[in-house]
Amino acid sequence: MKQSIVTLDLEGVLVPEIWIAVAEKTGIKELRRTTRDEPDYDKLMRGRLKILDAHQLKLSDIQSVIGALRPLEGGLEFLRELRSFTQVIILSDTFEQFAQPLLRQLEWPTLLCHRLEVVNDRIVGYQIRIPEQKQQAVAALKRLNYHVISAGDAFNDTAMLGEANVGFLFRAPENVRRQFPQFPAIETYAELLNRIKAALG
């Protein structure tokens, strides 16, 4: 039997959506747009950078919002339970400069994500590690002979779910569920834990 490993999205699965929190704090409603709304991540980020520039929002402004965020209710307990019986990797399209305070609260799970380009506290660009990094990470784990179980909530997770041996949508919005009916749609951590345990065999 192959060894198993679980890959999870971060925002919307374990912690709140960072950009929505920034939108609520700043009153800039355009920043509420996320990967649940826009399948093209590069287009989404280019738009965000223009908005930040127009409003003169700095990295430290965003980090102060992130510092006040807490894991979703039940998220830390779910992750603890999951890590008690299998290995877990977080695959996220967030950035190292955003994720640190959230990882600390989640007891430092392994995270693979991207990196911002910052000059004098101003976000001037971003470095995508590789295109389709979530899907590519799962494909690499499968080449290492792992049986991969994945869960995510947005358009940018669907390639990962399709690449995994078993993929689940977790608390995904209706537009994502409707477009990807092949993935079971799960709403609670308890059910997700049970589905993962069953998929582990």
XYZ file of N, CA, C and O in Angstrom:
804
model
N 0.844 -1.204 0.000
C 0.000 0.000 0.000
C 0.877 1.251 0.000
O 1.883 1.321 0.704
N 0.488 2.251 -0.791
C 1.243 3.499 -0.841
C 1.080 4.304 0.446
O 0.056 4.233 1.114
N 2.117 5.069 0.764
C 1.984 6.032 1.850
C 1.052 7.149 1.388
O 1.010 7.497 0.212
N 0.322 7.733 2.333
C -0.625 8.799 2.000
C -0.165 10.132 2.564
O 0.584 10.198 3.550
N -0.625 11.190 1.919
C -0.347 12.546 2.386
C -1.536 13.418 1.995
O -2.191 13.174 0.979
N -1.825 14.425 2.816
C -2.961 15.314 2.567
C -2.441 16.700 2.214
O -1.529 17.217 2.867
N -3.004 17.306 1.169
C -2.699 18.697 0.856
C -3.976 19.519 1.009
O -5.045 19.114 0.561
N -3.837 20.670 1.659
C -4.972 21.553 1.934
C -4.689 22.962 1.435
O -3.546 23.448 1.511
N -5.719 23.625 0.970
C -5.653 25.059 0.767
C -5.617 25.728 2.145
O -5.979 25.113 3.156
N -5.217 26.991 2.192
C -5.131 27.710 3.467
C -6.350 28.610 3.694
O -7.170 28.354 4.582
N -6.492 29.658 2.860
C -7.581 30.615 3.043
C -8.917 29.999 2.626
O -9.039 29.395 1.575
N -9.907 30.159 3.482
C -11.216 29.588 3.223
C -11.373 28.171 3.738
O -12.484 27.680 3.893
N -10.243 27.508 4.020
C -10.275 26.149 4.567
C -9.857 26.152 6.032
O -10.518 25.551 6.877
N -8.777 26.840 6.344
C -8.278 26.883 7.725
C -8.334 28.281 8.339
O -8.476 28.414 9.555
N -8.185 29.302 7.510
C -8.172 30.690 7.999
C -9.070 31.538 7.108
O -9.407 31.136 5.997
N -9.467 32.727 7.582
C -10.305 33.607 6.742
C -9.559 34.057 5.490
O -8.331 34.001 5.405
N -10.328 34.539 4.520
C -9.750 35.097 3.297
C -9.062 36.421 3.641
O -9.696 37.372 4.102
N -7.762 36.478 3.397
C -6.973 37.658 3.764
C -7.464 38.907 3.040
O -7.662 39.968 3.648
N -7.696 38.801 1.732
C -8.049 39.991 0.964
C -9.430 40.511 1.333
O -9.673 41.730 1.296
N -10.335 39.627 1.686
C -11.650 40.078 2.148
C -11.516 40.835 3.466
O -12.161 41.871 3.683
N -10.651 40.336 4.343
C -10.412 41.038 5.613
C -9.819 42.418 5.372
O -10.203 43.396 6.038
N -8.896 42.526 4.419
C -8.312 43.834 4.085
C -9.377 44.751 3.508
O -9.436 45.943 3.844
N -10.250 44.202 2.655
C -11.334 45.004 2.072
C -12.258 45.545 3.157
O -12.666 46.722 3.118
N -12.584 44.704 4.131
C -13.477 45.139 5.206
C -12.815 46.194 6.090
O -13.467 47.137 6.529
N -11.528 46.026 6.335
C -10.815 46.972 7.199
C -10.637 48.331 6.521
O -10.743 49.379 7.170
N -10.371 48.315 5.208
C -10.065 49.550 4.497
C -11.277 50.177 3.831
O -11.231 51.350 3.441
N -12.354 49.388 3.665
C -13.518 49.879 2.951
C -13.366 49.861 1.438
O -14.206 50.415 0.722
N -12.306 49.205 0.936
C -12.079 49.112 -0.513
C -12.751 47.841 -1.012
O -12.179 46.747 -0.965
N -13.982 47.987 -1.494
C -14.773 46.802 -1.813
C -14.194 45.983 -2.964
O -14.428 44.776 -3.055
N -13.404 46.623 -3.842
C -12.821 45.886 -4.972
C -11.871 44.781 -4.516
O -11.638 43.812 -5.238
N -11.323 44.921 -3.320
C -10.389 43.913 -2.808
C -11.102 42.661 -2.305
O -10.451 41.685 -1.929
N -12.428 42.669 -2.309
C -13.165 41.470 -1.891
C -13.086 40.360 -2.939
O -13.412 39.216 -2.653
N -12.668 40.700 -4.137
C -12.591 39.708 -5.217
C -11.474 38.716 -4.914
O -10.334 39.103 -4.620
N -11.793 37.424 -4.956
C -10.812 36.386 -4.617
C -10.804 35.303 -5.691
O -11.475 35.408 -6.718
N -10.057 34.236 -5.418
C -10.001 33.101 -6.345
C -11.320 32.344 -6.380
O -11.488 31.446 -7.206
N -12.256 32.689 -5.510
C -13.604 32.121 -5.616
C -14.384 32.800 -6.744
O -15.381 32.269 -7.220
N -13.928 33.998 -7.133
C -14.605 34.778 -8.165
C -13.852 34.783 -9.490
O -14.465 34.817 -10.552
N -12.511 34.773 -9.426
C -11.672 34.939 -10.614
C -10.762 33.722 -10.798
O -9.849 33.505 -10.010
N -10.988 32.929 -11.847
C -10.152 31.742 -12.081
C -8.711 32.075 -12.468
O -7.811 31.279 -12.218
N -8.482 33.252 -13.082
C -7.147 33.628 -13.551
C -6.403 34.343 -12.420
O -6.626 35.532 -12.160
N -5.499 33.618 -11.751
C -4.831 34.172 -10.572
C -3.950 35.362 -10.928
O -3.885 36.350 -10.190
N -3.253 35.291 -12.071
C -2.375 36.385 -12.469
C -3.185 37.658 -12.714
O -2.809 38.751 -12.267
N -4.309 37.536 -13.377
C -5.202 38.680 -13.604
C -5.682 39.256 -12.275
O -5.729 40.483 -12.084
N -6.044 38.368 -11.350
C -6.513 38.790 -10.035
C -5.439 39.586 -9.301
O -5.705 40.667 -8.750
N -4.199 39.087 -9.290
C -3.130 39.762 -8.555
C -2.725 41.077 -9.205
O -2.440 42.060 -8.508
N -2.708 41.126 -10.516
C -2.382 42.401 -11.183
C -3.404 43.466 -10.807
O -3.048 44.623 -10.557
N -4.673 43.060 -10.760
C -5.713 43.994 -10.350
C -5.539 44.457 -8.912
O -5.720 45.638 -8.598
N -5.168 43.522 -8.042
C -4.954 43.884 -6.634
C -3.822 44.886 -6.479
O -3.921 45.845 -5.702
N -2.726 44.671 -7.206
C -1.581 45.575 -7.090
C -1.946 46.978 -7.555
O -1.503 47.974 -6.962
N -2.756 47.090 -8.594
C -3.210 48.409 -9.055
C -4.046 49.097 -7.981
O -3.917 50.305 -7.752
N -4.902 48.329 -7.322
C -5.748 48.887 -6.262
C -4.896 49.350 -5.081
O -5.089 50.446 -4.538
N -3.934 48.531 -4.677
C -3.041 48.908 -3.572
C -2.295 50.193 -3.902
O -2.143 51.077 -3.053
N -1.808 50.285 -5.146
C -1.054 51.457 -5.572
C -1.953 52.699 -5.560
O -1.550 53.759 -5.071
N -3.170 52.552 -6.068
C -4.083 53.697 -6.141
C -4.440 54.225 -4.751
O -4.641 55.429 -4.573
N -4.521 53.330 -3.778
C -4.896 53.721 -2.423
C -3.689 53.872 -1.495
O -3.858 54.104 -0.290
N -2.482 53.715 -2.056
C -1.234 53.842 -1.305
C -1.202 52.922 -0.081
O -0.731 53.303 0.996
N -1.716 51.710 -0.258
C -1.667 50.717 0.814
C -0.329 50.006 0.778
O 0.121 49.548 -0.276
N 0.304 49.874 1.928
C 1.628 49.268 2.026
C 1.531 47.840 2.570
O 0.495 47.420 3.111
N 2.627 47.116 2.465
C 2.695 45.756 3.010
C 2.361 45.765 4.501
O 1.606 44.919 4.987
N 2.918 46.729 5.235
C 2.682 46.779 6.686
C 1.205 47.000 7.006
O 0.715 46.505 8.029
N 0.484 47.731 6.141
C -0.952 47.928 6.352
C -1.684 46.587 6.274
O -2.569 46.299 7.092
N -1.310 45.783 5.277
C -1.946 44.482 5.108
C -1.540 43.540 6.239
O -2.373 42.806 6.786
N -0.281 43.576 6.613
C 0.192 42.696 7.690
C -0.495 43.015 9.016
O -0.727 42.115 9.829
N -0.843 44.280 9.236
C -1.527 44.625 10.486
C -2.932 44.020 10.513
O -3.417 43.614 11.574
N -3.583 43.961 9.353
C -4.898 43.301 9.266
C -4.743 41.809 9.508
O -5.498 41.194 10.275
N -3.753 41.201 8.870
C -3.525 39.759 9.011
C -3.219 39.411 10.465
O -3.665 38.379 10.983
N -2.477 40.280 11.142
C -2.110 40.025 12.528
C -3.302 39.904 13.458
O -3.196 39.295 14.528
N -4.428 40.475 13.056
C -5.635 40.413 13.888
C -6.523 39.224 13.533
O -7.515 38.973 14.232
N -6.201 38.494 12.471
C -7.020 37.354 12.063
C -6.759 36.142 12.942
O -5.666 35.983 13.495
N -7.756 35.292 13.049
C -7.650 34.039 13.792
C -8.099 32.892 12.887
O -8.880 33.102 11.956
N -7.646 31.676 13.140
C -8.129 30.544 12.335
C -9.651 30.461 12.366
O -10.293 30.920 13.316
N -10.231 29.895 11.321
C -11.664 29.668 11.295
C -12.064 28.782 12.465
O -11.267 27.938 12.918
N -13.264 28.968 12.973
C -13.715 28.195 14.123
C -13.617 26.695 13.832
O -14.186 26.206 12.856
N -12.875 25.999 14.664
C -12.677 24.566 14.488
C -11.508 24.209 13.589
O -11.121 23.040 13.498
N -10.920 25.207 12.926
C -9.851 24.938 11.965
C -8.592 24.370 12.600
O -8.002 23.407 12.085
N -8.151 24.965 13.704
C -6.943 24.476 14.365
C -7.161 23.081 14.925
O -6.298 22.196 14.786
N -8.314 22.843 15.515
C -8.614 21.518 16.083
C -8.672 20.460 14.977
O -8.164 19.343 15.149
N -9.257 20.826 13.838
C -9.288 19.923 12.683
C -7.871 19.583 12.236
O -7.534 18.412 12.000
N -7.023 20.604 12.114
C -5.662 20.378 11.640
C -4.861 19.535 12.633
O -4.101 18.646 12.229
N -5.046 19.797 13.916
C -4.362 18.973 14.931
C -4.752 17.502 14.797
O -3.890 16.615 14.828
N -6.063 17.251 14.673
C -6.544 15.880 14.555
C -6.006 15.226 13.284
O -5.555 14.077 13.312
N -6.038 15.963 12.198
C -5.550 15.429 10.928
C -4.069 15.074 11.015
O -3.646 13.998 10.573
N -3.285 15.958 11.617
C -1.833 15.725 11.718
C -1.493 14.626 12.720
O -0.353 14.166 12.752
N -2.469 14.215 13.517
C -2.201 13.130 14.466
C -2.154 11.763 13.782
O -1.650 10.798 14.356
N -2.679 11.682 12.540
C -2.661 10.380 11.876
C -2.136 10.404 10.445
O -2.001 9.357 9.824
N -1.818 11.596 9.894
C -1.231 11.631 8.553
C -0.422 12.902 8.377
O -0.582 13.868 9.126
N 0.439 12.894 7.373
C 1.209 14.089 7.057
C 0.342 15.064 6.268
O -0.507 14.665 5.478
N 0.603 16.378 6.481
C -0.198 17.427 5.853
C 0.737 18.490 5.287
O 1.688 18.911 5.944
N 0.446 18.915 4.066
C 1.138 20.056 3.462
C 0.078 21.074 3.046
O -0.925 20.715 2.440
N 0.309 22.349 3.382
C -0.580 23.416 2.962
C -0.069 23.959 1.627
O 1.088 24.373 1.527
N -0.922 23.937 0.617
C -0.593 24.486 -0.703
C -1.456 25.716 -0.920
O -2.677 25.607 -1.018
N -0.831 26.885 -0.970
C -1.591 28.127 -1.008
C -1.022 29.083 -2.047
O 0.185 29.094 -2.303
N -1.901 29.924 -2.615
C -1.459 30.989 -3.493
C -1.290 32.300 -2.737
O -1.277 33.373 -3.339
N -1.130 32.213 -1.420
C -0.783 33.397 -0.650
C 0.723 33.623 -0.751
O 1.420 33.010 -1.556
N 1.246 34.481 0.100
C 2.652 34.874 0.040
C 3.310 34.706 1.408
O 2.663 34.842 2.443
N 4.600 34.418 1.389
C 5.330 34.217 2.643
C 5.140 35.386 3.597
O 4.975 35.197 4.803
N 5.151 36.601 3.049
C 5.060 37.794 3.904
C 3.687 37.932 4.557
O 3.537 38.666 5.526
N 2.677 37.262 4.012
C 1.342 37.286 4.608
C 1.139 36.149 5.600
O 0.393 36.286 6.567
N 1.752 35.015 5.341
C 1.342 33.768 5.993
C 1.894 33.574 7.400
O 1.307 32.832 8.197
N 3.015 34.208 7.743
C 3.711 33.883 8.986
C 2.829 33.942 10.233
O 2.805 32.992 11.026
N 2.074 35.026 10.478
C 1.275 35.059 11.701
C 0.191 33.994 11.734
O -0.183 33.500 12.802
N -0.313 33.617 10.558
C -1.342 32.582 10.496
C -0.737 31.205 10.751
O -1.309 30.375 11.464
N 0.447 30.963 10.202
C 1.117 29.678 10.436
C 1.443 29.487 11.910
O 1.346 28.374 12.436
N 1.829 30.562 12.564
C 2.145 30.480 13.996
C 0.924 29.993 14.778
O 1.031 29.122 15.644
N -0.250 30.529 14.424
C -1.478 30.127 15.123
C -1.905 28.707 14.776
O -2.605 28.057 15.559
N -1.469 28.231 13.611
C -1.806 26.867 13.196
C -0.723 25.858 13.597
O -0.729 24.716 13.147
N 0.209 26.300 14.442
C 1.268 25.437 14.988
C 2.236 24.959 13.914
O 2.711 23.835 13.914
N 2.516 25.848 12.976
C 3.585 25.703 11.983
C 3.489 24.466 11.094
O 4.409 23.669 11.003
N 2.379 24.303 10.386
C 2.357 23.273 9.349
C 3.269 23.687 8.190
O 3.609 24.866 8.043
N 3.668 22.742 7.373
C 4.477 23.046 6.192
C 3.614 23.777 5.167
O 2.510 23.346 4.848
N 4.132 24.894 4.647
C 3.411 25.690 3.659
C 4.269 25.883 2.425
O 5.442 26.273 2.518
N 3.682 25.620 1.247
C 4.307 25.983 -0.022
C 3.458 27.091 -0.631
O 2.255 26.920 -0.842
N 4.068 28.251 -0.904
C 3.319 29.394 -1.425
C 4.243 30.259 -2.285
O 5.300 29.815 -2.722
N 3.857 31.504 -2.505
C 4.610 32.417 -3.367
C 5.317 33.483 -2.515
O 5.288 33.425 -1.285
N 5.932 34.455 -3.209
C 6.663 35.498 -2.498
C 6.404 36.856 -3.155
O 6.382 36.975 -4.378
N 6.193 37.872 -2.320
C 5.987 39.228 -2.811
C 7.321 39.920 -3.088
O 8.326 39.639 -2.432
N 7.298 40.833 -4.043
C 8.434 41.736 -4.273
C 8.091 43.058 -3.594
O 7.077 43.688 -3.919
N 8.923 43.452 -2.638
C 8.616 44.617 -1.801
C 9.794 45.599 -1.832
O 10.950 45.198 -1.657
N 9.497 46.876 -2.057
C 10.500 47.938 -2.006
C 9.985 49.024 -1.073
O 8.919 49.611 -1.316
N 10.727 49.281 -0.001
C 10.340 50.316 0.959
C 8.887 50.170 1.415
O 8.119 51.149 1.425
N 8.521 48.948 1.760
C 7.194 48.628 2.303
C 6.099 48.691 1.238
O 4.923 48.502 1.539
N 6.466 48.923 -0.006
C 5.483 48.966 -1.092
C 5.563 47.663 -1.881
O 6.648 47.236 -2.282
N 4.420 47.025 -2.109
C 4.383 45.792 -2.889
C 4.439 46.169 -4.372
O 3.515 46.786 -4.901
N 5.545 45.816 -5.018
C 5.740 46.221 -6.410
C 5.523 45.065 -7.385
O 5.449 45.265 -8.596
N 5.446 43.857 -6.872
C 5.240 42.698 -7.734
C 5.158 41.441 -6.907
O 5.103 41.485 -5.675
N 5.171 40.310 -7.580
C 5.088 39.030 -6.890
C 5.768 37.962 -7.733
O 5.822 38.056 -8.957
N 6.327 36.987 -7.063
C 7.015 35.879 -7.723
C 6.207 34.605 -7.526
O 6.080 34.112 -6.401
N 5.643 34.105 -8.614
C 4.979 32.808 -8.582
C 6.080 31.757 -8.613
O 6.946 31.789 -9.488
N 6.068 30.834 -7.667
C 7.151 29.824 -7.645
C 7.217 29.091 -8.971
O 8.256 29.026 -9.604
N 6.091 28.506 -9.382
C 5.947 27.922 -10.703
C 4.467 28.020 -11.069
O 3.614 28.066 -10.181
N 4.128 28.046 -12.355
C 2.716 28.043 -12.729
C 2.025 26.778 -12.218
O 2.636 25.709 -12.166
N 0.758 26.924 -11.840
C -0.035 25.793 -11.323
C 0.719 25.057 -10.213
O 0.816 23.831 -10.192
N 1.230 25.815 -9.255
C 2.086 25.213 -8.226
C 1.370 24.177 -7.380
O 1.981 23.191 -6.954
N 0.073 24.342 -7.157
C -0.660 23.358 -6.352
C -0.752 22.025 -7.092
O -0.469 20.960 -6.523
N -1.135 22.077 -8.349
C -1.222 20.863 -9.160
C 0.149 20.211 -9.305
O 0.294 18.986 -9.187
N 1.175 21.035 -9.539
C 2.526 20.500 -9.733
C 3.056 19.847 -8.460
O 3.754 18.824 -8.522
N 2.726 20.427 -7.310
C 3.155 19.832 -6.040
C 2.519 18.466 -5.834
O 3.186 17.500 -5.424
N 1.219 18.348 -6.130
C 0.536 17.063 -5.989
C 1.111 16.043 -6.975
O 1.343 14.884 -6.619
N 1.360 16.484 -8.205
C 1.940 15.583 -9.195
C 3.305 15.072 -8.734
O 3.638 13.886 -8.909
N 4.105 15.970 -8.123
C 5.420 15.558 -7.626
C 5.288 14.560 -6.482
O 6.041 13.577 -6.409
N 4.327 14.778 -5.597
C 4.104 13.836 -4.496
C 3.681 12.466 -5.030
O 4.111 11.430 -4.520
N 2.868 12.461 -6.071
C 2.455 11.187 -6.667
C 3.643 10.474 -7.302
O 3.745 9.236 -7.230
N 4.549 11.239 -7.906
C 5.753 10.619 -8.475
C 6.629 10.012 -7.387
O 7.391 9.078 -7.642
N 6.515 10.553 -6.172
C 7.241 9.993 -5.021
C 6.488 8.818 -4.403
O 6.838 8.350 -3.330
N 5.446 8.375 -5.106
C 4.668 7.191 -4.718
C 3.761 7.446 -3.514
O 3.457 6.524 -2.753
N 3.345 8.718 -3.344
C 2.344 9.028 -2.322
C 0.939 8.935 -2.916
O 0.715 9.261 -4.086
N 0.006 8.489 -2.087
C -1.426 8.548 -2.374
C -1.898 9.882 -1.806
O -1.833 10.109 -0.595
N -2.336 10.808 -2.686
C -2.591 12.193 -2.278
C -4.084 12.467 -2.175
O -4.853 12.189 -3.093
N -4.479 13.033 -1.025
C -5.849 13.452 -0.768
C -5.819 14.967 -0.585
O -5.027 15.476 0.212
N -6.649 15.680 -1.336
C -6.596 17.141 -1.327
C -7.961 17.750 -1.045
O -8.991 17.169 -1.387
N -7.933 18.955 -0.441
C -9.171 19.696 -0.201
C -8.917 21.182 -0.395
O -7.883 21.712 0.024
N -9.871 21.852 -1.042
C -9.789 23.287 -1.253
C -11.172 23.851 -1.526
O -12.153 23.101 -1.607
N -11.246 25.177 -1.703
C -12.566 25.820 -1.781
C -12.779 26.691 -3.000
O -13.872 27.209 -3.191
N -11.756 26.880 -3.840
C -11.869 27.908 -4.877
C -11.390 27.400 -6.235
O -10.881 26.292 -6.370
N -11.557 28.248 -7.249
C -11.158 27.875 -8.601
C -9.689 27.469 -8.672
O -9.327 26.545 -9.394
N -8.824 28.175 -7.918
C -7.398 27.868 -8.009
C -7.027 26.568 -7.299
O -5.867 26.163 -7.329
N -7.987 25.911 -6.677
C -7.734 24.603 -6.055
C -8.143 23.446 -6.959
O -7.753 22.307 -6.704
N -8.927 23.707 -7.994
C -9.544 22.606 -8.730
C -8.531 21.767 -9.505
O -8.711 20.552 -9.638
N -7.460 22.391 -10.007
C -6.428 21.598 -10.681
C -5.740 20.663 -9.690
O -5.413 19.517 -10.020
N -5.520 21.145 -8.466
C -4.948 20.312 -7.407
C -5.875 19.143 -7.090
O -5.426 17.997 -6.964
N -7.169 19.424 -6.971
C -8.123 18.365 -6.647
C -8.186 17.329 -7.766
O -8.295 16.129 -7.513
N -8.110 17.806 -9.009
C -8.147 16.889 -10.136
C -6.905 16.031 -10.243
O -6.975 14.880 -10.686
N -5.777 16.586 -9.842
C -4.509 15.843 -9.890
C -4.420 14.824 -8.766
O -3.788 13.768 -8.911
N -5.034 15.122 -7.624
C -4.956 14.233 -6.453
C -5.647 12.904 -6.735
O -6.502 12.797 -7.616
N -5.277 11.908 -5.965
C -5.988 10.631 -6.047
C -7.431 10.775 -5.589
O -8.339 10.148 -6.139
N -7.638 11.632 -4.566
C -8.974 11.937 -4.067
C -9.030 13.434 -3.777
O -8.147 13.969 -3.118
N -10.075 14.119 -4.291
C -10.192 15.556 -4.088
C -11.553 15.943 -3.545
O -12.578 15.382 -3.967
N -11.577 16.902 -2.615
C -12.813 17.374 -2.011
C -12.887 18.899 -2.094
O -11.888 19.583 -1.880
N -14.086 19.415 -2.359
C -14.355 20.830 -2.175
C -14.820 21.032 -0.737
O -15.666 20.278 -0.247
N -14.278 22.048 -0.068
C -14.652 22.307 1.316
C -15.210 23.718 1.437
O -14.513 24.698 1.173
N -16.489 23.808 1.811
C -17.169 25.092 1.971
C -17.000 25.981 0.736
O -16.791 27.203 0.846
N -17.062 25.372 -0.411
C -16.911 26.112 -1.668
C -18.198 26.855 -2.005
O -19.294 26.389 -1.691
N -18.083 28.014 -2.652
C -19.285 28.733 -3.058
C -20.013 27.987 -4.175
O -19.449 27.125 -4.846
N -21.251 28.366 -4.382
C -22.108 27.666 -5.332
C -21.538 27.685 -6.746
O -21.627 26.698 -7.474
N -20.928 28.803 -7.159
C -20.409 28.878 -8.525
C -19.290 27.870 -8.765
O -19.179 27.297 -9.858
N -18.469 27.612 -7.754
C -17.393 26.616 -7.892
C -17.982 25.204 -7.863
O -17.620 24.343 -8.680
N -18.908 24.945 -6.934
C -19.532 23.619 -6.845
C -20.263 23.269 -8.142
O -20.192 22.127 -8.605
N -20.929 24.254 -8.697
C -21.706 24.016 -9.920
C -20.786 23.684 -11.103
O -21.084 22.824 -11.922
N -19.645 24.358 -11.171
C -18.734 24.151 -12.300
C -17.906 22.880 -12.157
O -17.436 22.328 -13.151
N -17.745 22.400 -10.931
C -16.917 21.206 -10.688
C -17.694 20.178 -9.859
O -17.310 19.848 -8.733
N -18.765 19.638 -10.427
C -19.612 18.698 -9.679
C -18.938 17.353 -9.426
O -19.437 16.564 -8.631
N -17.801 17.112 -10.074
C -17.112 15.829 -9.880
C -16.450 15.710 -8.510
O -16.097 14.607 -8.079
N -16.289 16.843 -7.820
C -15.659 16.804 -6.501
C -16.734 16.860 -5.416
O -17.558 17.789 -5.413
N -16.757 15.919 -4.478
C -17.724 15.971 -3.380
C -17.615 17.299 -2.626
O -16.508 17.749 -2.310
N -18.752 17.929 -2.363
C -18.783 19.213 -1.658
C -19.087 18.966 -0.186
O -20.139 18.445 0.161
N -18.165 19.350 0.673
C -18.241 19.072 2.106
C -18.327 20.394 2.866
O -17.665 21.368 2.496
N -19.108 20.410 3.938
C -19.351 21.662 4.661
C -18.775 21.692 6.075
O -18.646 22.762 6.656
N -18.462 20.545 6.668
C -18.002 20.540 8.068
C -16.643 19.859 8.196
O -16.299 18.962 7.409
N -15.892 20.292 9.199
C -14.598 19.656 9.458
C -14.769 18.193 9.834
O -13.951 17.348 9.461
N -15.827 17.872 10.580
C -16.047 16.485 11.005
C -16.223 15.574 9.792
O -15.630 14.483 9.720
N -17.022 16.034 8.818
C -17.223 15.208 7.629
C -15.937 15.114 6.812
O -15.613 14.051 6.271
N -15.200 16.227 6.715
C -13.951 16.193 5.960
C -12.960 15.218 6.578
O -12.304 14.448 5.877
N -12.873 15.229 7.911
C -12.001 14.261 8.587
C -12.421 12.824 8.264
O -11.570 11.977 7.960
N -13.709 12.567 8.319
C -14.196 11.213 8.036
C -13.910 10.808 6.600
O -13.521 9.664 6.330
N -14.112 11.730 5.670
C -13.843 11.430 4.249
C -12.355 11.168 4.026
O -11.992 10.278 3.247
N -11.505 11.956 4.676
C -10.072 11.749 4.527
C -9.651 10.410 5.109
O -8.887 9.652 4.491
N -10.175 10.086 6.285
C -9.851 8.788 6.890
C -10.256 7.644 5.978
O -9.514 6.667 5.807
N -11.442 7.755 5.384
C -11.911 6.708 4.476
C -11.017 6.633 3.235
O -10.733 5.532 2.733
N -10.562 7.777 2.735
C -9.711 7.804 1.553
C -8.308 7.266 1.833
O -7.635 6.772 0.934
N -7.885 7.340 3.105
C -6.585 6.781 3.476
C -6.595 5.269 3.399
O -5.551 4.632 3.278
N -7.805 4.698 3.488
C -7.900 3.227 3.458
C -7.491 2.650 4.794
O -7.029 1.538 4.886
